[in-house]
Amino acid sequence: MPCNQNETRLPTEDPQMTWDDATWILTSSFIIFTMQSGFGLLEAGCVSAKNEVNIMVKNAVDVVFGGITYWAFGYGLTFGQGKYANAFCGVGSFLLDSENEKEMGIVYSTFIFQLSFATTATTIVSGAMAERTKLTAYILYSLTNTWVYCVSAHWLWVDGGFLRDLGVVDIAGSGGVHVLGAVSALVAAVMLGPRQGKYDGGKLDPPGNPTNSLIGMFMLWWGWLGFNCGSTFGISGGKWILAAKSAVTTITASMGGGVSGMLFSWIINKRKFVVTDLVNSVLTSLVSVTAGCAVIRPWEAILSGSLAAILSFIVNPIFKYFKVDDPVGAFAVHGIGGIWGMIVVGLFADIDPIEDVTRGRAGLFHGGGVYLLGVQILALVCIAAWSAMCSIILLSIIKKAVGLRMSSEDEILGADYTEHGLVKFDNGIDIKQNKSRRRSSFGFQVFHVN
Amino acid sequence: MPCNQNETRLPTEDPQMTWDDATWILTSSFIIFTMQSGFGLLEAGCVSAKNEVNIMVKNAVDVVFGGITYWAFGYGLTFGQGKYANAFCGVGSFLLDSENEKEMGIVYSTFIFQLSFATTATTIVSGAMAERTKLTAYILYSLTNTWVYCVSAHWLWVDGGFLRDLGVVDIAGSGGVHVLGAVSALVAAVMLGPRQGKYDGGKLDPPGNPTNSLIGMFMLWWGWLGFNCGSTFGISGGKWILAAKSAVTTITASMGGGVSGMLFSWIINKRKFVVTDLVNSVLTSLVSVTAGCAVIRPWEAILSGSLAAILSFIVNPIFKYFKVDDPVGAFAVHGIGGIWGMIVVGLFADIDPIEDVTRGRAGLFHGGGVYLLGVQILALVCIAAWSAMCSIILLSIIKKAVGLRMSSEDEILGADYTEHGLVKFDNGIDIKQNKSRRRSSFGFQVFHVN
Amino acid sequence: MNNTTLIPVVTTKAQAMSWDDATWILTSSFIIFTMQSGFGLLEAGCVSAKNEVNIMVKNAVDVVFGGITYWAYGYGLSFGDGEYSNAFVGVGQFLVDGDESSDIGQIYSTFIFQLSFATTATTIVSGAMAERTKLTAYVIFSFLNTVVYCIPAHWIWASNGFLKTLGVVDIAGSGGVHLLGAVSAIVAAMLLGPRRGRYDSQNKKQLGNPTNALVGMFMLWWGWLGFNCGSTFGISGGKWILAAKSAVTTINASVGGGVAGLIYSFIVNKKKFMIEDLVNSILGSLVSITASCAIVRPWESIVIGAIGALFVVSFCPLLDRLKIDDPVGAFAVHGIGGIWGMIAVGIFGDDDKIERITDGRSGLTHGGGFYLLGVQVLAIVCIVGWSGSISFILLYLINRTIGLRLSPEEEDLGSDIVEHDINTVSRYLDGCQLQVNEQMTVRRSSFGIIRR
C-alpha cells in the first residue's frame, strides 16, 4: 500500500476498503467457490452410481440459477439501502450494477463474496433431495430459493437487521448458511419421502464411490479455511489477527471432531472406521466453529468440535425412526453442527478487544451471562422457522406446478439416464447377450432404447 | 499496511508482521493444505483398488491426529521460548493459546503455516506403509510422530537451533520435511516387510487408478508453489521479490525434472512413457528445489531438477535388490529429492542481497567454498539419524503394543473391507453364482463373508 | 509519513510494483495453474477410458515441454525489450534470469504469470488431438508450439506490439489465449482426421466419464476467476476495483451462459440436459467474457455469456457435419467463444475511468463508433492467420518426419496400453480374461485397470 497517498484511503481513518482488503476478500471468495467442487464430489460419492452425474449437475445448477437470481434480487434483499429498506429485509440495488467509482469496488467485492455464501446455502439442500428429485423441479427451486437465504442474511449481517441490532454473532454463517440450508434440506427430504428401497424393505443401491466422498471432504476442509477466515471481510487494521485466529480455531475444531468421530465410529461399529462417519464428523465440527471462529480459543474449538461430531451421530437413529431419508446426511452435518455452533458462541465467546466482533458481549462461560446465549437461540428459532416456512411454500408450489418427485420407473433407472441420457454399464448383464450396446471400460455406454 | 500508525509496525523498521504478510502467509497455508488432497489422490491411485479408500482415510488421519498433537506439544517443541528452550528443542507454548493481542497474530499465523508443514511430513510416511498396515497402528503412529518433525524443525528454523546457528539453509524443507519424512518412510517399509506377492513370487494386485495419481500430481504441483513461495514467511520488504523468484525456480525445476524423467523413462522402458516415472520425476524435482528455491537461479533450478529426476530412478533397482517395498515410491521422491536438494544449496546457493537468506554465505560454485556444503551435509546426517532413530523406537513400541501389520487374510481381503466394511464389486465374477453379494454398478457393494 | 523507501521497488519506472501487487499476481498465477488440473480432468472425462491416462499425461507434457521453451525463448519473444525488439516480436531476456536487472521481482512475477497463460494456450490443443495422436509427436509439438503463442502475445500485450498500439483490448486473452489455441486445435484435428469409426454409424458417442468432466469444469470455473481478475496484473491504485468488477462479470457471464445452455439443451434434446451442452455452455461463456471482463457491466456480461454459450453449443453439431472430429469440443468452446469475446469488446466495451484500459475508447453501444470493433476484428484476423499457418507448418513437418497419428491397431487398443503399458480395456471386452477362483481371489480392480 503506498503510504504517500491520500489519507482518506486508509482503513483506520475511514471505513473504506483498501486494496489489501480487496486482495483478501477476493482470494477468499475464489477459495470458497472451490467448495462447490467439494460439495459436488462429496455428494457424488455418497449417492448410488446411477445418480452420480445428476448430483454434480445439481451443484452446477445451484450456481447458475441461484446466481442469476442472486444478481437480480438477492443482493438487493440483503444489502439494498433504498428508502424502503427495513429491519426485515433490504430494498434496492436490484439487478446489481455500479457506476460510481467510489463505491464500485466495495459493492462488487461484497457481491462476489456473498454470492459464494449464497450458493453454498442452496447446495446443502441438493444432497438431501438426491436420487429422487426431478431436475426441472430442482432448477425452479434453485431459482426461487435465493430469497430464503437473502432475507435472513439481512437480519444477521446488515446494520439495521433486527437480529444484528440485538447483538447476534454468526461470523461465517453457522446459522445464516448452514442451519438455514439444513432446515430447507429437512423439509425437502420429508416432502419428497424416502427413496424406494430405503425403508420399504427393498434394497437400495449402495453408495457409489467413497474415494470421491473423501476427496470432496478434503476440498471442503481447505475451502472452509477461506470461508471462515475470509469472513473477517478484510485484512487491514486488526482484522488480520482475527483471520489468523480463525484459521487456527477452524483447523483445531476439525481435528477435535475428527478424533472424536473416528473413535466413536470405531466403538459403535465394532472396530470398523466407517467412512461416512469420518466425513460427517469432520464436516460437522467445521460447521460448528463457523459462527464463533474469531471469538473462541483454540482449546474451546477442539472441545466444541468434538462435541459437535458426537452430537451428529444422534440424527441417524432418529431419522430412521421417523423414516426420513437424507442420503448424504445434510441435516446431521449442517443442522446439528449449525445449531451447536450458534450455541457455542453463546457459551464460549469472549469479548474481542481487536475489532469488537461481539460488540462488548461475552458468552456464559466468560462471564457475559445468558444474554448472548438467548440472542443466539432466538436467531436459531427465527432462522429455522423462516427457512421451514419458505421451503414448505416454495416446494408446495413447485409440486403443484411440475411435480417434485421422479416417476417410480425413472427412479429405478437413475437420473443419469433419465435426465441426461447417460447409461452406466451394468455389471450384472451378460455382455454377449447385448451386442447392441457399445461398451466402454469405465462403466458408461451408449444405450439404445428399444 | 498501516501508514498512519506507529512506525514500529512497519516491516522495514521492525521485524513485526503486517497484514500484508498475514495475507501471504495465510493464503499460502491454505494452498499447502490442498496438498493433502494431492497426496491422498496420488497414493490412492498408486495402491490397488482394495486399499484405495483406506489410504485416503490415512491422509485424513494424519491431519486429525497429527494436528491435535501438534497443537498440544508440537508447536511448543519447535517454537517454544520458555526458559528451558535450548539448541536442541523449544520448550513452552504447549496447548497453544494466545491472549496477548500484540503477538496473537504472529503466533496464530506461524501455527497454521507450520501445521501445514508438519502434516505434510507425516503424510509422506503413509505411502510407504500402504496396503499392509493396521489403521489403529497408523493412528498411534500419527499421534506420536509429530515430535520427530518438531524437534528437527527447531534445529533448522528457529534462532538458537544448533543447525541454524551453523548457517544451514533449508528454505521450505527439503531436509526438514522431505528427508525427515522419507527416512521414517524407509524405516517403516523395512520394519513392515514387503506386501504379499511383491517379492515372494506371487502376484501383486495392480495399481488401481493412474488417472487419480496424475490428478494428485497436478494438485501437488500447484500446491508446491504455495509451499515454496510461502516459505518467505511474509511478502513485505524484499520478501515479495524472493517469493516471485521462488515461484520461477520451483516451476522451472519441475520442468527440468519432467523433461529428463520422461526422456529417461522412454529410453529405459523401450519407448513407453511410464506414468509413475513421470509422476515421480516431477515430484522429485520439486522436492529438490525446495531447500534452495529463493537462492538459486532459474537455469540452476532446471539443471538440478533434471538431475534429481534421474537420480530418483536408481532407487527402484536398489530396493528390489534388498526387497524393500515402498508402494508409492516415497523414498525415491522425498528421500533422493530431499538429499539432493540440500546438497544443491551447498553447490549453487548465491549470496542474497535482498533478505540475506544465506547469511552472507555462498555455495561452492559461487565462490563460497565448501563451508555451506559441509553444513548442509551435516544437517542431512543429523536429520536422517534423528528420524531413523525415533521411527525405530516409535514403531517398535507400537508393534509390541498393538502390532503393525495386518493379518495375512486381512491383507488379501484389502483394508477397505477389513477396516471400513467396504467391498469393491468384482466385475469378473458371475453374479448369479454369488447371490449373497449386493451389486453396485460402480464397483462397491456390501459383501457378506460366509 | 511519506517515506518513499517503504515502497519496495525504488521507483525506476512510473508504475513500480509493490508487494501488494506481487501478492495478487502470484496468488492469481497459482490459481491459474490449477486450471491445468481442470483441463486434464475435463478431457479425461470426455475421452474413452482407454485413453484417459494418456490425455492426463498430455496435460503434464504441455507444462513441462511448453514451459521449458517458454523459459528459453517464449518470454523473450513476447516481452523482451532488447534493442531489436519491434512491433512484431520482442527480442531479449532469453533464458529468463533476473540477474543484472534491478527489477527482478517484476521480471519473475511477470514470467510466472505469463507462463501460466502460455501453458493454458497449448493445453487447449491437446483435447482436439485426443485418442489418435502419437505421444512423441505431441511432445515435439508442445516443444515448438510455444512460438505460436508468444508472438501474438507480443502484438496484443507488449507495449510496442502493433495491435496494442492500434488499441486492441483483450484483457485476459479471449483472442491471445483461447482463439489462438482453438485455431491450432482445429488445424490439428483436420490434419489428423477423425477417430476410427467416429462417423461410421449413427451412434452418438458418449462421454467416457461425465463425473470427471464435471469436476474438471468446476475446477476451471473457479480457476477462471483467478485468470480474469489476475489480469489486472496488480491490485494497487484502482486495479483492485477492476479486479472486483472482473470477478462479478466473470461469474455473471458463466451464470448467463449456464442458463442459456441448459434451456437450449432441454429444448433441443427433448427434455434431457446433456452434459456436453452444460460443460460447453459454461466454458464458452467464460471464454466470451475473458477479453472484456473489466470493462463491461454486470448485466452486459450476462448477455455476452448467454450469447456466447448459444453460439458454442449450436456450433458443435456443425463441426460434426463437416466431419471434423474434435473430441472435447475445443474449437467450439475456445474458438467460437474467443471470437465472440473479442467482438463483444467492440460492442459493449466502455471507457473505464479508473485505469483507462481502453485508452479512452468505447464500443459500439457506448457511443464509441466502429473503430474499436474494427481493431478487434483485425486482431481476430491476425491471430487466426498466424496461428493457422504456423500450426499447419509445424504439424505438417512433424507428420512428415515421425508421423502424427497412431496406427489403426494402436488406436483400437488405446493410448493407455500403447504409450504407457496400462490396460484399461480388458475387463469389459472379455470378462473371462480374469481368472476366477473360489474366494476373493479374482484379481480385482474396481476401476478397471489391470496390468498385463
mmCIF file of N, CA and C in Angstrom, chain B residues 41 58 69 89 104 128 136 192 228 234 237 247 262 264 290 305 356 375 387 420 434 449:
data_model
loop_
_atom_site.group_PDB
_atom_site.id
_atom_site.type_symbol
_atom_site.label_atom_id
_atom_site.label_comp_id
_atom_site.label_asym_id
_atom_site.label_seq_id
_atom_site.Cartn_x
_atom_site.Cartn_y
_atom_site.Cartn_z
ATOM 1 N N LEU B 41 -4.858 -38.374 -3.307
ATOM 2 C CA LEU B 41 -5.193 -38.896 -4.626
ATOM 3 C C LEU B 41 -4.020 -39.639 -5.239
ATOM 4 N N LYS B 58 -6.192 -42.622 5.698
ATOM 5 C CA LYS B 58 -4.918 -42.374 6.382
ATOM 6 C C LYS B 58 -4.464 -40.932 6.223
ATOM 7 N N THR B 69 -1.814 -33.380 18.148
ATOM 8 C CA THR B 69 -0.575 -33.408 18.932
ATOM 9 C C THR B 69 0.313 -32.210 18.569
ATOM 10 N N CYS B 89 15.823 -28.295 21.419
ATOM 11 C CA CYS B 89 14.380 -28.177 21.200
ATOM 12 C C CYS B 89 13.819 -26.980 21.960
ATOM 13 N N MET B 104 -0.590 -12.175 19.255
ATOM 14 C CA MET B 104 -1.570 -13.166 18.839
ATOM 15 C C MET B 104 -1.530 -13.453 17.336
ATOM 16 N N ALA B 128 4.478 -45.177 2.090
ATOM 17 C CA ALA B 128 5.389 -46.318 2.188
ATOM 18 C C ALA B 128 4.801 -47.456 3.003
ATOM 19 N N THR B 136 -5.254 -48.835 13.177
ATOM 20 C CA THR B 136 -5.035 -48.427 14.572
ATOM 21 C C THR B 136 -3.560 -48.137 14.834
ATOM 22 N N LEU B 192 7.989 -53.197 8.244
ATOM 23 C CA LEU B 192 6.769 -53.890 7.869
ATOM 24 C C LEU B 192 7.040 -55.091 6.983
ATOM 25 N N ASN B 228 6.634 -23.419 -1.481
ATOM 26 C CA ASN B 228 7.952 -22.783 -1.589
ATOM 27 C C ASN B 228 7.883 -21.268 -1.471
ATOM 28 N N GLY B 234 6.184 -14.176 4.581
ATOM 29 C CA GLY B 234 5.892 -12.749 4.533
ATOM 30 C C GLY B 234 6.081 -12.259 3.112
ATOM 31 N N GLY B 237 8.733 -5.773 2.463
ATOM 32 C CA GLY B 237 10.151 -5.534 2.271
ATOM 33 C C GLY B 237 10.602 -6.150 0.965
ATOM 34 N N ALA B 247 8.834 -18.817 -7.036
ATOM 35 C CA ALA B 247 7.826 -19.365 -7.947
ATOM 36 C C ALA B 247 8.477 -19.794 -9.246
ATOM 37 N N MET B 262 10.835 -37.930 -18.345
ATOM 38 C CA MET B 262 10.089 -38.551 -19.429
ATOM 39 C C MET B 262 11.024 -39.152 -20.474
ATOM 40 N N PHE B 264 14.091 -40.178 -20.014
ATOM 41 C CA PHE B 264 14.761 -41.319 -19.408
ATOM 42 C C PHE B 264 13.814 -42.526 -19.376
ATOM 43 N N THR B 290 13.210 -27.395 -3.203
ATOM 44 C CA THR B 290 12.539 -26.880 -2.015
ATOM 45 C C THR B 290 13.493 -26.196 -1.034
ATOM 46 N N GLY B 305 16.946 -29.830 -11.014
ATOM 47 C CA GLY B 305 15.713 -30.603 -11.111
ATOM 48 C C GLY B 305 15.865 -31.801 -12.036
ATOM 49 N N ASP B 356 19.024 -11.531 2.687
ATOM 50 C CA ASP B 356 20.162 -12.208 3.299
ATOM 51 C C ASP B 356 19.787 -13.579 3.857
ATOM 52 N N VAL B 375 27.960 -27.801 5.980
ATOM 53 C CA VAL B 375 26.854 -27.644 6.926
ATOM 54 C C VAL B 375 25.610 -28.371 6.423
ATOM 55 N N SER B 387 15.615 -39.003 12.541
ATOM 56 C CA SER B 387 14.365 -39.559 12.039
ATOM 57 C C SER B 387 14.381 -41.080 12.127
ATOM 58 N N HIS B 420 -12.966 -50.751 6.941
ATOM 59 C CA HIS B 420 -14.099 -49.842 6.732
ATOM 60 C C HIS B 420 -15.378 -50.544 6.297
ATOM 61 N N ASN B 434 -23.293 -65.739 -7.131
ATOM 62 C CA ASN B 434 -22.928 -65.053 -5.895
ATOM 63 C C ASN B 434 -24.082 -64.212 -5.391
ATOM 64 N N VAL B 449 -19.328 -62.158 4.111
ATOM 65 C CA VAL B 449 -18.398 -63.278 4.129
ATOM 66 C C VAL B 449 -19.114 -64.471 4.743
#
